[in-house]
Tab-separated table of C-alpha atoms in Angstrom:
chain	number	residue	atom	x	y	z
W	721	UNK	CA	51.791	35.696	61.486
W	722	UNK	CA	48.065	35.956	60.298
W	723	UNK	CA	48.695	39.421	59.372
W	724	UNK	CA	51.593	37.945	56.835
W	725	UNK	CA	49.260	35.550	55.021
W	726	UNK	CA	47.012	38.577	54.340
W	727	UNK	CA	49.803	40.369	53.297
W	728	UNK	CA	50.784	37.509	50.736
W	729	UNK	CA	47.460	36.960	49.044
W	730	UNK	CA	46.740	40.730	48.834
W	731	UNK	CA	50.203	40.680	46.812
W	732	UNK	CA	49.899	37.234	44.796
W	733	UNK	CA	48.102	38.659	41.654
W	734	UNK	CA	50.853	41.113	41.256
W	735	UNK	CA	53.365	38.702	41.881
W	736	UNK	CA	51.861	36.408	39.441
W	737	UNK	CA	51.452	38.896	36.568
W	738	UNK	CA	54.936	40.064	36.702
W	739	UNK	CA	56.370	36.452	36.638
W	740	UNK	CA	54.125	35.641	33.348
W	741	UNK	CA	55.822	37.505	30.357
W	742	UNK	CA	54.127	36.663	26.778
W	743	UNK	CA	56.778	36.699	24.262
W	744	UNK	CA	54.521	35.248	21.293
W	745	UNK	CA	53.264	36.788	18.322
W	746	UNK	CA	49.624	36.478	17.087
W	747	UNK	CA	47.501	37.574	14.110
W	748	UNK	CA	43.665	37.011	14.978
W	749	UNK	CA	42.020	36.494	11.879
W	750	UNK	CA	37.884	36.112	11.378
W	751	UNK	CA	36.783	32.869	10.269
W	752	UNK	CA	34.515	32.548	7.106
W	753	UNK	CA	32.338	30.379	8.229
W	754	UNK	CA	29.356	29.755	5.757
W	755	UNK	CA	25.894	30.156	6.543
W	756	UNK	CA	23.471	27.569	4.866
W	757	UNK	CA	19.629	27.749	4.444
W	758	UNK	CA	17.191	25.531	2.171
W	759	UNK	CA	18.940	22.492	2.884
W	760	UNK	CA	16.346	20.436	4.856
W	761	UNK	CA	17.021	17.769	7.435
W	762	UNK	CA	15.362	15.008	5.226
W	763	UNK	CA	14.661	14.625	1.565
W	764	UNK	CA	12.437	11.653	-0.197
W	765	UNK	CA	12.746	10.899	-3.889
W	766	UNK	CA	11.176	7.625	-5.754
W	767	UNK	CA	14.421	5.597	-7.697
W	768	UNK	CA	14.792	6.699	-10.743
W	769	UNK	CA	12.999	10.562	-9.629
W	770	UNK	CA	15.087	13.846	-10.299
W	771	UNK	CA	16.663	14.925	-6.845
W	772	UNK	CA	17.442	18.416	-6.692
W	773	UNK	CA	18.824	20.310	-3.689
W	774	UNK	CA	19.904	24.012	-4.131
W	775	UNK	CA	20.946	25.071	-0.811
W	776	UNK	CA	21.482	29.134	-0.152
W	777	UNK	CA	24.942	29.751	0.994
W	778	UNK	CA	26.339	32.945	2.466
W	779	UNK	CA	29.708	34.097	3.928
W	780	UNK	CA	30.494	36.543	6.572
W	781	UNK	CA	33.142	37.815	4.442
W	782	UNK	CA	31.490	37.840	1.551
W	783	UNK	CA	34.450	36.008	0.034
W	784	UNK	CA	34.209	32.702	-1.305
W	785	UNK	CA	37.585	31.826	-2.881
W	786	UNK	CA	39.260	28.630	-2.248
W	787	UNK	CA	35.758	27.299	-1.533
W	788	UNK	CA	34.817	23.450	-2.547
W	789	UNK	CA	31.648	21.549	-2.213
W	790	UNK	CA	31.017	17.617	-1.584
W	791	UNK	CA	28.092	15.764	-1.644
W	792	UNK	CA	28.524	12.771	0.767
W	793	UNK	CA	25.826	10.328	0.418
W	794	UNK	CA	26.204	6.809	2.521
W	795	UNK	CA	30.203	7.687	2.429
W	796	UNK	CA	30.449	8.437	-1.097
W	797	UNK	CA	30.798	11.688	-2.794
W	798	UNK	CA	28.500	11.536	-5.454
W	799	UNK	CA	28.844	15.087	-6.690
W	800	UNK	CA	30.953	18.382	-6.045
W	801	UNK	CA	28.786	21.055	-7.210
W	802	UNK	CA	27.050	23.320	-5.046
W	803	UNK	CA	23.831	22.538	-6.357
W	804	UNK	CA	22.842	18.673	-6.380
W	805	UNK	CA	21.209	17.811	-9.533
W	806	UNK	CA	20.290	14.083	-10.674
W	807	UNK	CA	17.553	13.592	-13.647
W	808	UNK	CA	17.541	10.174	-12.508
W	809	UNK	CA	18.433	9.312	-9.213
W	810	UNK	CA	19.869	5.548	-9.071
W	811	UNK	CA	21.248	4.920	-5.512
W	812	UNK	CA	20.653	2.273	-3.063
W	813	UNK	CA	16.588	1.810	-1.724
W	814	UNK	CA	16.017	2.804	1.883
W	815	UNK	CA	17.275	5.788	4.390
W	816	UNK	CA	20.959	7.274	3.900
W	817	UNK	CA	23.177	9.389	6.308
W	818	UNK	CA	24.304	12.504	4.085
W	819	UNK	CA	26.538	15.604	4.343
W	820	UNK	CA	26.698	18.806	2.195
W	821	UNK	CA	30.221	19.575	3.104
W	822	UNK	CA	31.860	22.792	2.502
W	823	UNK	CA	35.379	23.325	2.052
W	824	UNK	CA	37.266	26.181	2.818
W	825	UNK	CA	40.729	25.278	1.887
W	826	UNK	CA	42.521	28.365	2.674
W	827	UNK	CA	41.708	27.939	6.337
W	828	UNK	CA	41.707	23.961	5.945
W	829	UNK	CA	38.265	23.931	7.157
W	830	UNK	CA	35.529	21.715	6.324
W	831	UNK	CA	31.861	22.545	7.586
W	832	UNK	CA	29.633	19.795	7.481
W	833	UNK	CA	25.744	20.008	6.994
W	834	UNK	CA	24.277	17.057	7.613
W	835	UNK	CA	20.496	15.404	6.295
W	836	UNK	CA	19.105	11.936	5.430
W	837	UNK	CA	17.990	11.023	2.242
W	838	UNK	CA	15.144	7.894	1.930
W	839	UNK	CA	15.335	6.360	-1.355
W	840	UNK	CA	11.781	4.496	-2.052
W	841	UNK	CA	11.348	1.680	-4.867
W	842	UNK	CA	10.055	2.767	-8.520
W	843	UNK	CA	6.843	0.964	-8.166
W	844	UNK	CA	5.949	2.004	-4.211
W	845	UNK	CA	2.792	3.078	-3.662
W	846	UNK	CA	0.366	3.517	-6.133
W	847	UNK	CA	-2.168	2.211	-8.844
W	848	UNK	CA	-1.605	-1.232	-10.418
W	849	UNK	CA	-3.688	-1.782	-13.783
W	850	UNK	CA	-3.839	-5.708	-15.149
W	851	UNK	CA	-5.034	-5.764	-18.894
W	852	UNK	CA	-4.585	-8.171	-21.739
W	853	UNK	CA	-3.200	-6.037	-24.819
W	854	UNK	CA	-2.285	-7.528	-27.682
W	855	UNK	CA	-3.363	-10.949	-26.639
W	856	UNK	CA	-0.953	-11.074	-23.510
W	857	UNK	CA	-1.335	-10.098	-20.094
W	858	UNK	CA	0.350	-6.771	-18.914
W	859	UNK	CA	0.701	-4.851	-15.702
W	860	UNK	CA	1.194	-0.984	-15.734
W	861	UNK	CA	1.689	1.206	-13.086
W	862	UNK	CA	0.268	4.416	-11.781
W	863	UNK	CA	2.559	6.557	-9.606
W	864	UNK	CA	1.322	9.277	-8.003
W	865	UNK	CA	2.849	12.673	-6.423
W	866	UNK	CA	1.295	15.258	-3.448
W	867	UNK	CA	1.999	18.395	-3.398
W	868	UNK	CA	0.894	21.527	-1.534
W	869	UNK	CA	-0.382	24.505	-3.059
W	870	UNK	CA	-1.967	27.536	-2.036
W	871	UNK	CA	-2.876	25.083	1.055
W	872	UNK	CA	-4.658	23.156	-0.822
W	873	UNK	CA	-3.139	19.263	-2.044
W	874	UNK	CA	-2.539	19.113	-5.545
W	875	UNK	CA	-1.696	15.302	-7.442
W	876	UNK	CA	0.484	14.819	-10.411
W	877	UNK	CA	0.924	11.353	-11.949
W	878	UNK	CA	3.546	9.343	-13.513
W	879	UNK	CA	2.379	6.357	-15.960
W	880	UNK	CA	4.557	3.021	-16.311
W	881	UNK	CA	2.635	1.599	-19.002
W	882	UNK	CA	3.412	-2.296	-19.539
W	883	UNK	CA	5.981	-2.144	-16.936
W	884	UNK	CA	7.140	-5.760	-16.082
W	885	UNK	CA	7.528	-6.124	-20.320
W	886	UNK	CA	9.572	-3.449	-20.428
W	887	UNK	CA	11.699	-4.319	-17.210
W	888	UNK	CA	12.301	-7.979	-18.529
W	889	UNK	CA	11.439	-8.086	-21.935
W	890	UNK	CA	9.691	-11.076	-21.185
W	891	UNK	CA	5.741	-12.269	-22.181
W	892	UNK	CA	3.572	-12.274	-18.494
W	893	UNK	CA	1.007	-14.576	-19.604
W	894	UNK	CA	-1.898	-14.789	-21.541
W	895	UNK	CA	-6.097	-14.344	-20.258
W	896	UNK	CA	-5.085	-12.118	-17.274
W	897	UNK	CA	-7.738	-12.882	-14.343
W	898	UNK	CA	-6.445	-10.833	-11.031
W	899	UNK	CA	-3.962	-9.011	-8.952
W	900	UNK	CA	-2.892	-9.375	-5.185
W	901	UNK	CA	-0.181	-7.523	-2.988
W	902	UNK	CA	0.378	-9.330	0.154
W	903	UNK	CA	3.383	-9.397	2.416
W	904	UNK	CA	5.726	-11.611	4.923
W	905	UNK	CA	5.647	-10.457	8.634
W	906	UNK	CA	8.571	-7.914	8.017
W	907	UNK	CA	7.220	-3.769	8.143
W	908	UNK	CA	9.550	-2.825	6.115
W	909	UNK	CA	10.171	-5.422	3.341
W	910	UNK	CA	8.370	-4.689	-0.117
W	911	UNK	CA	4.894	-6.769	-0.594
W	912	UNK	CA	4.720	-8.980	-3.430
W	913	UNK	CA	2.508	-9.179	-6.353
W	914	UNK	CA	0.834	-12.166	-7.269
W	915	UNK	CA	-0.257	-12.389	-11.126
W	916	UNK	CA	-3.554	-14.878	-11.962
W	917	UNK	CA	-3.531	-15.961	-15.585
W	918	UNK	CA	-6.013	-17.999	-16.996
W	919	UNK	CA	-3.578	-19.451	-19.753
W	920	UNK	CA	0.006	-19.770	-19.069
W	921	UNK	CA	1.813	-19.420	-15.328
W	922	UNK	CA	0.851	-17.261	-12.649
W	923	UNK	CA	3.666	-15.463	-11.596
W	924	UNK	CA	4.656	-13.898	-7.927
W	925	UNK	CA	6.536	-10.394	-8.761
W	926	UNK	CA	9.073	-8.540	-6.823
W	927	UNK	CA	6.563	-5.340	-5.647
W	928	UNK	CA	9.570	-3.162	-5.658
W	929	UNK	CA	11.067	-4.034	-9.504
W	930	UNK	CA	7.953	-5.609	-11.060
W	931	UNK	CA	10.171	-8.682	-12.484
W	932	UNK	CA	10.025	-12.451	-11.841
W	933	UNK	CA	10.384	-14.083	-7.959
W	934	UNK	CA	9.146	-17.165	-8.953
W	935	UNK	CA	6.575	-19.161	-11.100
W	936	UNK	CA	3.044	-20.077	-9.272
W	937	UNK	CA	3.681	-23.859	-10.502
W	938	UNK	CA	7.372	-23.653	-8.983
W	939	UNK	CA	5.399	-23.365	-5.455
W	940	UNK	CA	3.662	-26.833	-5.583
W	941	UNK	CA	5.349	-30.035	-4.695
W	942	UNK	CA	6.503	-31.311	-7.757
W	943	UNK	CA	6.905	-27.903	-9.471
W	944	UNK	CA	3.367	-28.905	-11.272
W	945	UNK	CA	0.108	-28.047	-11.055
W	946	UNK	CA	-2.585	-30.295	-9.646
W	947	UNK	CA	-4.579	-31.542	-12.560
W	948	UNK	CA	-7.427	-29.305	-13.710
W	949	UNK	CA	-6.121	-26.316	-11.778
W	950	UNK	CA	-7.001	-23.187	-13.389
W	951	UNK	CA	-6.173	-20.255	-11.420
W	952	UNK	CA	-8.917	-17.687	-10.112
W	953	UNK	CA	-8.559	-16.340	-6.687
W	954	UNK	CA	-6.046	-16.338	-3.414
W	955	UNK	CA	-6.129	-15.354	0.071
W	956	UNK	CA	-2.679	-14.975	2.415
W	957	UNK	CA	-2.191	-14.712	5.943
W	958	UNK	CA	1.299	-14.704	7.195
W	959	UNK	CA	1.480	-18.221	8.561
W	960	UNK	CA	-0.889	-19.806	5.230
W	961	UNK	CA	-1.632	-19.106	1.638
W	962	UNK	CA	-4.113	-20.151	-0.235
W	963	UNK	CA	-5.029	-20.714	-4.246
W	964	UNK	CA	-8.865	-21.303	-5.941
W	965	UNK	CA	-9.442	-22.751	-8.792
W	966	UNK	CA	-12.136	-22.592	-11.392
W	967	UNK	CA	-13.335	-26.032	-9.862
W	968	UNK	CA	-13.705	-24.551	-6.761
W	969	UNK	CA	-10.586	-26.606	-5.250
W	970	UNK	CA	-8.461	-24.852	-2.966
W	971	UNK	CA	-5.049	-25.565	-2.165
W	972	UNK	CA	-2.550	-24.569	0.939
W	973	UNK	CA	0.632	-24.026	1.930
W	974	UNK	CA	2.004	-23.629	5.365
W	975	UNK	CA	4.914	-21.105	5.419
W	976	UNK	CA	8.267	-21.965	7.241
W	977	UNK	CA	9.227	-18.604	8.141
W	978	UNK	CA	6.587	-15.703	8.317
W	979	UNK	CA	8.966	-13.027	8.048
W	980	UNK	CA	9.861	-14.034	4.223
W	981	UNK	CA	8.504	-15.436	1.066
W	982	UNK	CA	8.113	-18.469	-0.930
W	983	UNK	CA	9.260	-20.563	2.331
W	984	UNK	CA	6.536	-23.432	1.701
W	985	UNK	CA	4.753	-25.601	-0.790
W	986	UNK	CA	1.411	-25.987	-1.890
W	987	UNK	CA	0.204	-29.048	-1.566
W	988	UNK	CA	-1.253	-31.561	-4.781
W	989	UNK	CA	-4.420	-32.157	-3.243
W	990	UNK	CA	-7.067	-29.600	-2.266
W	991	UNK	CA	-8.134	-28.841	1.434
W	992	UNK	CA	-11.259	-30.610	2.457
W	993	UNK	CA	-13.761	-29.976	5.205
W	994	UNK	CA	-17.319	-31.928	6.107
W	995	UNK	CA	-19.877	-31.638	3.621
W	996	UNK	CA	-17.306	-31.081	0.762
W	997	UNK	CA	-16.102	-27.770	-0.317
W	998	UNK	CA	-16.401	-25.905	-3.565
W	999	UNK	CA	-14.801	-22.384	-2.898
W	1000	UNK	CA	-16.463	-19.635	-5.257
W	1001	UNK	CA	-14.413	-16.710	-3.876
W	1002	UNK	CA	-12.107	-15.189	-1.266
W	1003	UNK	CA	-13.300	-12.331	0.945
W	1004	UNK	CA	-10.449	-9.577	1.753
W	1005	UNK	CA	-10.055	-8.436	5.362
W	1006	UNK	CA	-7.345	-7.563	7.693
W	1007	UNK	CA	-6.614	-10.908	9.159
W	1008	UNK	CA	-4.275	-9.294	11.617
W	1009	UNK	CA	-7.119	-6.999	13.127
W	1010	UNK	CA	-9.988	-9.897	12.106
W	1011	UNK	CA	-7.758	-13.216	13.448
W	1012	UNK	CA	-9.584	-14.536	10.458
W	1013	UNK	CA	-9.841	-14.744	6.780
W	1014	UNK	CA	-13.437	-15.907	5.096
W	1015	UNK	CA	-13.658	-17.798	1.792
W	1016	UNK	CA	-17.297	-18.179	0.185
W	1017	UNK	CA	-18.186	-21.898	-0.343
W	1018	UNK	CA	-20.700	-21.708	-3.246
W	1019	UNK	CA	-21.547	-25.348	-3.386
W	1020	UNK	CA	-22.782	-25.135	0.154
W	1021	UNK	CA	-23.931	-21.580	0.134
W	1022	UNK	CA	-21.817	-21.079	3.288
W	1023	UNK	CA	-19.166	-18.894	4.949
W	1024	UNK	CA	-16.043	-20.517	5.629
W	1025	UNK	CA	-13.278	-18.917	8.179
W	1026	UNK	CA	-10.227	-20.010	8.370
W	1027	UNK	CA	-8.200	-18.670	11.900
W	1028	UNK	CA	-5.240	-16.901	12.095
W	1029	UNK	CA	-4.055	-16.920	15.761
W	1030	UNK	CA	-1.753	-18.673	17.649
W	1031	UNK	CA	-3.064	-21.818	18.454
W	1032	UNK	CA	-4.649	-22.670	15.167
W	1033	UNK	CA	-3.383	-21.003	12.694
W	1034	UNK	CA	-4.566	-21.978	9.073
W	1035	UNK	CA	-7.506	-23.961	10.856
W	1036	UNK	CA	-10.297	-24.240	8.238
W	1037	UNK	CA	-13.956	-23.887	9.969
W	1038	UNK	CA	-17.601	-23.949	8.422
W	1039	UNK	CA	-19.536	-20.962	10.075
W	1040	UNK	CA	-21.255	-22.385	12.684
W	1041	UNK	CA	-23.328	-20.374	15.365
W	1042	UNK	CA	-26.662	-19.064	16.967
W	1043	UNK	CA	-28.256	-17.438	13.769
W	1044	UNK	CA	-30.974	-15.242	14.966
W	1045	UNK	CA	-34.069	-16.285	12.737
W	1046	UNK	CA	-34.717	-13.046	11.417
W	1047	UNK	CA	-31.453	-13.274	9.589
W	1048	UNK	CA	-30.155	-15.260	6.464
W	1049	UNK	CA	-27.872	-17.800	8.446
W	1050	UNK	CA	-24.209	-17.319	7.052
W	1051	UNK	CA	-23.295	-20.990	7.420
W	1052	UNK	CA	-26.054	-22.262	5.376
W	1053	UNK	CA	-27.849	-19.904	3.314
W	1054	UNK	CA	-30.548	-21.846	1.791
W	1055	UNK	CA	-32.351	-20.061	-0.838
W	1056	UNK	CA	-30.050	-17.278	-1.405
W	1057	UNK	CA	-26.652	-16.752	-2.880
W	1058	UNK	CA	-23.459	-14.477	-2.172
W	1059	UNK	CA	-22.852	-12.007	-4.760
W	1060	UNK	CA	-20.722	-9.885	-2.845
W	1061	UNK	CA	-18.946	-9.342	0.411
W	1062	UNK	CA	-16.939	-6.841	1.313
W	1063	UNK	CA	-14.849	-5.854	4.789
W	1064	UNK	CA	-15.025	-3.016	6.735
W	1065	UNK	CA	-12.687	-1.783	9.841
W	1066	UNK	CA	-14.442	-1.665	13.113
W	1067	UNK	CA	-12.190	-1.303	16.829
W	1068	UNK	CA	-13.234	-5.024	18.297
W	1069	UNK	CA	-11.079	-7.282	19.360
W	1070	UNK	CA	-10.959	-10.249	16.567
W	1071	UNK	CA	-13.598	-8.766	14.560
W	1072	UNK	CA	-14.397	-7.390	11.323
W	1073	UNK	CA	-17.203	-5.647	9.849
W	1074	UNK	CA	-18.783	-6.822	6.668
W	1075	UNK	CA	-21.131	-5.999	4.145
W	1076	UNK	CA	-22.405	-8.387	1.897
W	1077	UNK	CA	-25.086	-8.562	-1.754
W	1078	UNK	CA	-27.468	-11.747	-1.266
W	1079	UNK	CA	-29.298	-12.546	-4.359
W	1080	UNK	CA	-32.659	-15.333	-3.538
W	1081	UNK	CA	-33.122	-17.735	-5.901
W	1082	UNK	CA	-36.520	-16.215	-6.936
W	1083	UNK	CA	-34.367	-13.215	-8.455
W	1084	UNK	CA	-34.427	-10.922	-5.316
W	1085	UNK	CA	-31.349	-8.566	-4.009
W	1086	UNK	CA	-30.473	-8.052	-0.629
W	1087	UNK	CA	-28.154	-5.869	1.561
W	1088	UNK	CA	-26.345	-7.308	4.633
W	1089	UNK	CA	-24.190	-5.918	7.593
W	1090	UNK	CA	-22.745	-7.997	9.896
W	1091	UNK	CA	-19.517	-8.486	12.081
W	1092	UNK	CA	-18.184	-11.658	12.245
W	1093	UNK	CA	-15.750	-12.145	15.880
W	1094	UNK	CA	-13.573	-15.138	15.727
W	1095	UNK	CA	-10.786	-16.495	18.016
W	1096	UNK	CA	-9.262	-19.673	18.996
W	1097	UNK	CA	-12.379	-22.512	18.306
W	1098	UNK	CA	-15.433	-20.425	17.822
W	1099	UNK	CA	-17.193	-17.596	15.733
W	1100	UNK	CA	-19.963	-15.101	16.447
W	1101	UNK	CA	-21.780	-13.248	14.383
W	1102	UNK	CA	-23.607	-10.107	15.230
W	1103	UNK	CA	-26.229	-8.687	12.952
W	1104	UNK	CA	-26.662	-5.197	11.815
W	1105	UNK	CA	-29.465	-5.237	9.417
W	1106	UNK	CA	-30.964	-7.530	6.191
W	1107	UNK	CA	-33.008	-5.725	3.667
W	1108	UNK	CA	-33.852	-5.851	0.400
W	1109	UNK	CA	-31.919	-3.615	-1.837
W	1110	UNK	CA	-33.352	-0.320	-3.607
W	1111	UNK	CA	-30.726	-0.330	-6.105
W	1112	UNK	CA	-31.786	-3.982	-7.561
W	1113	UNK	CA	-32.350	-3.266	-10.774
W	1114	UNK	CA	-29.121	-1.488	-11.432
W	1115	UNK	CA	-27.433	-5.056	-10.821
W	1116	UNK	CA	-25.970	-6.817	-14.002
W	1117	UNK	CA	-24.049	-9.898	-14.711
W	1118	UNK	CA	-20.948	-8.154	-15.361
W	1119	UNK	CA	-21.564	-5.206	-12.534
W	1120	UNK	CA	-18.300	-4.792	-10.469
W	1121	UNK	CA	-18.990	-3.568	-6.537
W	1122	UNK	CA	-16.747	-2.074	-3.879
W	1123	UNK	CA	-17.772	-1.153	-0.047
W	1124	UNK	CA	-15.153	1.006	1.187
W	1125	UNK	CA	-13.427	-0.211	4.217
W	1126	UNK	CA	-13.205	3.251	6.082
W	1127	UNK	CA	-16.636	4.985	5.069
W	1128	UNK	CA	-19.838	4.312	4.800
W	1129	UNK	CA	-20.813	4.118	1.001
W	1130	UNK	CA	-21.121	1.002	-1.647
W	1131	UNK	CA	-20.139	1.835	-5.218
W	1132	UNK	CA	-21.424	-0.523	-7.900
W	1133	UNK	CA	-21.162	-0.377	-11.970
W	1134	UNK	CA	-24.175	-0.820	-14.086
W	1135	UNK	CA	-22.600	-1.732	-17.662
W	1136	UNK	CA	-21.093	2.221	-18.199
W	1137	UNK	CA	-22.265	3.915	-15.372
W	1138	UNK	CA	-20.991	4.016	-11.658
W	1139	UNK	CA	-23.446	4.485	-9.294
W	1140	UNK	CA	-22.663	4.984	-5.222
W	1141	UNK	CA	-25.261	3.973	-2.349
W	1142	UNK	CA	-25.077	5.539	1.020
W	1143	UNK	CA	-25.162	2.938	3.841
W	1144	UNK	CA	-26.061	5.539	6.229
W	1145	UNK	CA	-29.751	6.393	4.704
W	1146	UNK	CA	-30.433	2.648	3.593
W	1147	UNK	CA	-33.818	2.780	2.161
W	1148	UNK	CA	-32.685	5.607	-0.835
W	1149	UNK	CA	-31.861	4.068	-3.776
W	1150	UNK	CA	-28.142	4.717	-5.517
W	1151	UNK	CA	-26.978	7.442	-6.938
W	1152	UNK	CA	-25.603	8.276	-10.623
W	1153	UNK	CA	-21.986	9.157	-9.977
W	1154	UNK	CA	-20.419	8.851	-13.265
W	1155	UNK	CA	-21.298	7.695	-16.942
W	1156	UNK	CA	-18.825	6.693	-20.008
W	1157	UNK	CA	-20.836	6.891	-23.339
W	1158	UNK	CA	-21.631	3.198	-23.588
W	1159	UNK	CA	-17.984	2.046	-22.963
W	1160	UNK	CA	-18.562	-1.170	-20.021
W	1161	UNK	CA	-16.718	-0.725	-16.695
W	1162	UNK	CA	-14.250	-3.523	-16.043
W	1163	UNK	CA	-13.153	-2.711	-12.636
W	1164	UNK	CA	-13.500	0.045	-9.546
W	1165	UNK	CA	-10.754	0.494	-6.698
W	1166	UNK	CA	-10.299	2.803	-3.980
W	1167	UNK	CA	-6.681	4.253	-2.344
W	1168	UNK	CA	-5.860	3.662	1.091
W	1169	UNK	CA	-7.866	6.585	2.576
W	1170	UNK	CA	-10.733	5.897	0.319
W	1171	UNK	CA	-10.919	9.657	-1.105
W	1172	UNK	CA	-10.392	8.107	-4.317
W	1173	UNK	CA	-11.427	5.553	-6.322
W	1174	UNK	CA	-10.249	4.066	-10.089
W	1175	UNK	CA	-12.201	3.169	-12.751
W	1176	UNK	CA	-10.676	0.666	-15.628
W	1177	UNK	CA	-12.854	0.384	-18.908
W	1178	UNK	CA	-12.709	-2.320	-21.419
W	1179	UNK	CA	-11.202	0.102	-24.020
W	1180	UNK	CA	-7.990	0.549	-21.889
W	1181	UNK	CA	-9.156	4.097	-20.511
W	1182	UNK	CA	-8.113	4.519	-16.784
W	1183	UNK	CA	-9.648	7.453	-14.108
W	1184	UNK	CA	-9.216	8.630	-10.546
W	1185	UNK	CA	-12.631	10.544	-9.441
W	1186	UNK	CA	-12.383	12.423	-6.110
W	1187	UNK	CA	-15.128	10.507	-3.635
W	1188	UNK	CA	-14.682	12.759	-0.689
W	1189	UNK	CA	-17.943	13.905	0.901
W	1190	UNK	CA	-17.644	17.495	-0.356
W	1191	UNK	CA	-17.248	15.937	-3.960
W	1192	UNK	CA	-20.202	13.573	-3.423
W	1193	UNK	CA	-22.462	15.727	-2.215
W	1194	UNK	CA	-21.622	18.380	-4.891
W	1195	UNK	CA	-22.903	16.040	-7.320
W	1196	UNK	CA	-21.593	16.508	-10.439
W	1197	UNK	CA	-18.165	13.923	-10.971
W	1198	UNK	CA	-14.813	15.451	-9.753
W	1199	UNK	CA	-12.147	14.008	-12.152
W	1200	UNK	CA	-8.340	13.830	-10.596
W	1201	UNK	CA	-6.807	12.253	-13.597
W	1202	UNK	CA	-7.156	10.739	-16.537
W	1203	UNK	CA	-4.520	8.334	-17.870
W	1204	UNK	CA	-2.810	9.432	-21.270
W	1205	UNK	CA	-2.115	5.821	-21.963
W	1206	UNK	CA	-4.639	3.241	-23.646
W	1207	UNK	CA	-4.044	-0.088	-21.566
W	1208	UNK	CA	-5.700	-2.661	-23.691
W	1209	UNK	CA	-8.895	-4.443	-21.985
W	1210	UNK	CA	-8.626	-3.430	-18.365
W	1211	UNK	CA	-9.440	-6.678	-16.550
W	1212	UNK	CA	-8.208	-5.678	-12.912
W	1213	UNK	CA	-7.298	-2.837	-10.400
W	1214	UNK	CA	-6.237	-2.365	-7.293
W	1215	UNK	CA	-4.408	0.253	-4.910
W	1216	UNK	CA	-0.535	-0.886	-4.451
W	1217	UNK	CA	0.495	-0.459	-0.584
W	1218	UNK	CA	4.011	-1.144	-0.990
W	1219	UNK	CA	4.899	-2.156	2.775
W	1220	UNK	CA	3.136	-4.425	5.252
W	1221	UNK	CA	3.371	-1.067	7.667
W	1222	UNK	CA	1.382	1.232	5.369
W	1223	UNK	CA	-1.408	-1.633	4.335
W	1224	UNK	CA	-2.288	-1.616	8.575
């Protein structure tokens, strides 16, 4: 029996082969599958910018007859050409799934080549310029583009002069004072831009479109400004925002929804703390890291810290701490007035570093470096140094100041000349960087990486300079860009971060 089983196993392939008879008739044809090169996995384009994608396509059979093309963006066919060229792209803002489809009608086959397209708003990241032009407030935008050429970064810039008026046909106000970008607690939402005016209304702008979101007076209870209110400064966290009037009064608003804008109202009565309060200016800092905001009470010559934490967000506190007698008490500066204070980034929890310029009643100037820790109910100051400023003779009533948050340089203007002071050397006097032939400097600001500085002039000219260590060491100013537009009398320049994620 075992011998019979073995015989059947050996004969089985031959039996099956005889039983199967292929009666079909087949025509085997080589597929003309295209090979696509030059198509990236993702593309980025600004709204209104040129979109130009030119893939290289080869066919194995060297035959492209019967071939059609489709560019599918988010489910919509926007072109049927081989190359995708749109002079001014107007699609949806954000990231969209796309495909470049090659259709072989003879084979009845579609070959899909997928990619992502990220579209940013027209006014996303760049420079905003606030100026007075023809008697009115004007806001303009400079959009930078960085590209690599021969292993080096090159910048090109596009100008959008008087952007608000061109977008809306409306006058933005009169007597411009200040610009400020701020965010709600949503990392991907575009920041809004507050425009402070001395005459007419102050306005909140959509940061991506530079169009009006709301007039600031509508954000007060009763949709009217408090009596005597004249905007001078502002400061924001996610939970609270504060407007400062020229008379030193500060008005607060609590957000009802930190993930959205305009969800609370400012009160008609100013905030109050012990010993009265007269705010001279707000001190910028990254409150998300510092867990506080600072304002300067000029009447009492003291710093006021505003809490940003889960226990008492928005609580306003006079700065009380055990002061070292070798340093000016920042909670009671006595015979000194705070002229300027800029923050710098530190890694400590709930802490920010600050570089301050003080002026005594006798007319002497001092520089002060300190760190401020604040959390829940207490604040603590760590002093680094306080000394007479070796560049005191350069300071004028209209001087502009900028301490870089990421680097150890302090820039100051003296009339028509820009100087910089190396905080690492301390005793050495500031060095001249660039002059403007008798035209007064009205605003200075750095970009996100602190490797460029923008300079706005009283005559409407706008410049961007390279301030890398290499450039400063070279001894000659390195001009990156000179705007073609004359923007009128420039009042303020800020670097626009766009989203909260980019700001952080």
